[in-house]
Tab-separated table of C-alpha atoms in Angstrom:
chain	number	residue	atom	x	y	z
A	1	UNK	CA	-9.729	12.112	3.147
A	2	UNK	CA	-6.579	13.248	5.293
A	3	UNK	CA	-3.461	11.480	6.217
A	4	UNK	CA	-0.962	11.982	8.571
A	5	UNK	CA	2.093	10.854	6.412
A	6	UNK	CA	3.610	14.102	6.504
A	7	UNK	CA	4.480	13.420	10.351
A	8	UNK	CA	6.218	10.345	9.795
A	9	UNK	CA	9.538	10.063	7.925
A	10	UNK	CA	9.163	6.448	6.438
A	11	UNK	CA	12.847	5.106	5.095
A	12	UNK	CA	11.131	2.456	2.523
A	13	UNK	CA	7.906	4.225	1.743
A	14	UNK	CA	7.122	7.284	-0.180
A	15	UNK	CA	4.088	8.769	-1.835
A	16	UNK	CA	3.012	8.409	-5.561
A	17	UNK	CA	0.896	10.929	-7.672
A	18	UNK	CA	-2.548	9.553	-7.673
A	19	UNK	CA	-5.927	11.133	-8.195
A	20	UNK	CA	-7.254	9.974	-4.778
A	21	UNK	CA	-5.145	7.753	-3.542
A	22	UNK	CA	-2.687	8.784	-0.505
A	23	UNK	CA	-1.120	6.127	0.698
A	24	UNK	CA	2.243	5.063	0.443
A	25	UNK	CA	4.301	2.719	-2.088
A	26	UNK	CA	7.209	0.812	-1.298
A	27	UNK	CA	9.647	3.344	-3.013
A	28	UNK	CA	10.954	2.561	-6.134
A	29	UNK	CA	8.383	-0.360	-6.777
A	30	UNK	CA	4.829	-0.149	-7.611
A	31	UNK	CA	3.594	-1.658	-4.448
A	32	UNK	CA	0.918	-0.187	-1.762
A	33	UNK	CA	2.437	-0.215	1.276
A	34	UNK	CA	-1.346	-2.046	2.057
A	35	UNK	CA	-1.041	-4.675	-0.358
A	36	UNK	CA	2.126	-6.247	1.315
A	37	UNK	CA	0.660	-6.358	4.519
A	38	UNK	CA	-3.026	-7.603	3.538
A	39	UNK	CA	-1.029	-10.472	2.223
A	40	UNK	CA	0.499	-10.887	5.832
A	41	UNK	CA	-2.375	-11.445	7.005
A	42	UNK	CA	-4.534	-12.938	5.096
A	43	UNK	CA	-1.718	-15.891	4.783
A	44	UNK	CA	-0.546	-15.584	8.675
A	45	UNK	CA	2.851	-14.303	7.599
A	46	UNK	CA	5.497	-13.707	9.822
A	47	UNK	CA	7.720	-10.551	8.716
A	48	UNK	CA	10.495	-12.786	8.280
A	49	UNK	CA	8.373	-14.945	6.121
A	50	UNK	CA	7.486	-11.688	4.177
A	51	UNK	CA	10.678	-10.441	3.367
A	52	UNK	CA	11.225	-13.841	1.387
A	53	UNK	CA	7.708	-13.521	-0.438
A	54	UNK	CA	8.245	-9.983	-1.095
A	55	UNK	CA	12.174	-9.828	-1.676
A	56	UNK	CA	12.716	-6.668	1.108
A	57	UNK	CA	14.893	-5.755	3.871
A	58	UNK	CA	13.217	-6.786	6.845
A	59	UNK	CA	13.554	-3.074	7.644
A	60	UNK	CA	10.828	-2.459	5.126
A	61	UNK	CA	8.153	-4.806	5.971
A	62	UNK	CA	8.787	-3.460	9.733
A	63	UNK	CA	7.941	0.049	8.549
A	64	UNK	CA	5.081	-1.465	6.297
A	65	UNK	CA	3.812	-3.101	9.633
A	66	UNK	CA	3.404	0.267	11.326
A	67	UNK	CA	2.137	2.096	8.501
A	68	UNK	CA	-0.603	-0.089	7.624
A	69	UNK	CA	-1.219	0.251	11.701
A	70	UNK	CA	-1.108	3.670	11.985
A	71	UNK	CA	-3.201	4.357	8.819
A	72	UNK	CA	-6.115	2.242	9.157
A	73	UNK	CA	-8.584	4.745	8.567
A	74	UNK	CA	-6.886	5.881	5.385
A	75	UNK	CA	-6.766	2.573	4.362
A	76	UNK	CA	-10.083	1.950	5.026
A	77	UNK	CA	-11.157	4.754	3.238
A	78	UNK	CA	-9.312	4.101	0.300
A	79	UNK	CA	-10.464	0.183	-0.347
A	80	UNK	CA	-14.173	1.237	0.894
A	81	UNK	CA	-13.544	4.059	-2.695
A	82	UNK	CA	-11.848	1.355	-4.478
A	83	UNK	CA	-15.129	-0.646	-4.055
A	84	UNK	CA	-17.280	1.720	-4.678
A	85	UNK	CA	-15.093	2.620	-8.379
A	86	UNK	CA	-15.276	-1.356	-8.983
A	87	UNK	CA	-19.197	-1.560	-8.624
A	88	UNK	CA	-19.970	1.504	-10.737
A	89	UNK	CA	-17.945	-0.338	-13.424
A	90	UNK	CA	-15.079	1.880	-13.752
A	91	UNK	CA	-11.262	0.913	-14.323
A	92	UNK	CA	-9.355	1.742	-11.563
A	93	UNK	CA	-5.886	0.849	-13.250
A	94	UNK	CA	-4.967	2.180	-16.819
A	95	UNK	CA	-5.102	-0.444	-18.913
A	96	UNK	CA	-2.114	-1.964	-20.648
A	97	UNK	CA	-1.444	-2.142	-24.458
A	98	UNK	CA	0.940	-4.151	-26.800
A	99	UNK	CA	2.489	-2.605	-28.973
């Protein structure tokens, strides 16, 4: 899998160590770049309507915008994997325990 990150330098977004995955977080939350805008889409967001549901500069969801647009195939690649992962029956996430 190869990305063209590297040629881009993103403002709001930076990478995260990950065994696979390469694309970009919102930096300093735990949020895939992706994840912010499949929700755009899937409920018709505007950006403006984003940066309320998602509590970022609308700056950020801008960059998020053309990301996610210039890294389809990455994307694709990564939530065709992260189906794959699911349907063998393996966590994808660590799992969280209380202490």
């Amino acid at each position: 899998m190869t990305t063209n990150t590297s040629k881009t330098q993103w403002q709001y977004l930076e990478p995260r160590p990950h065994p696979w995955r390469q694309q970009l977080y919102i930096k300093g939350k735990r949020i895939k770049a992706s994840v912010i805008y499949s929700d755009m889409i899937v409920n018709d967001d505007t950006p403006s309507e984003a940066l309320e549901n998602w509590d970022l500069p609308l700056a950020a969801i801008e960059e998020v915008i053309e990301y996610c647009q210039s890294h389809q195939e990455l994307l694709e690649q990564e939530a065709a994997k992260e189906r794959r992962i699911v349907l063998e029956g393996v966590t994808i996430e660590p799992s969280i325990t209380y202490r």
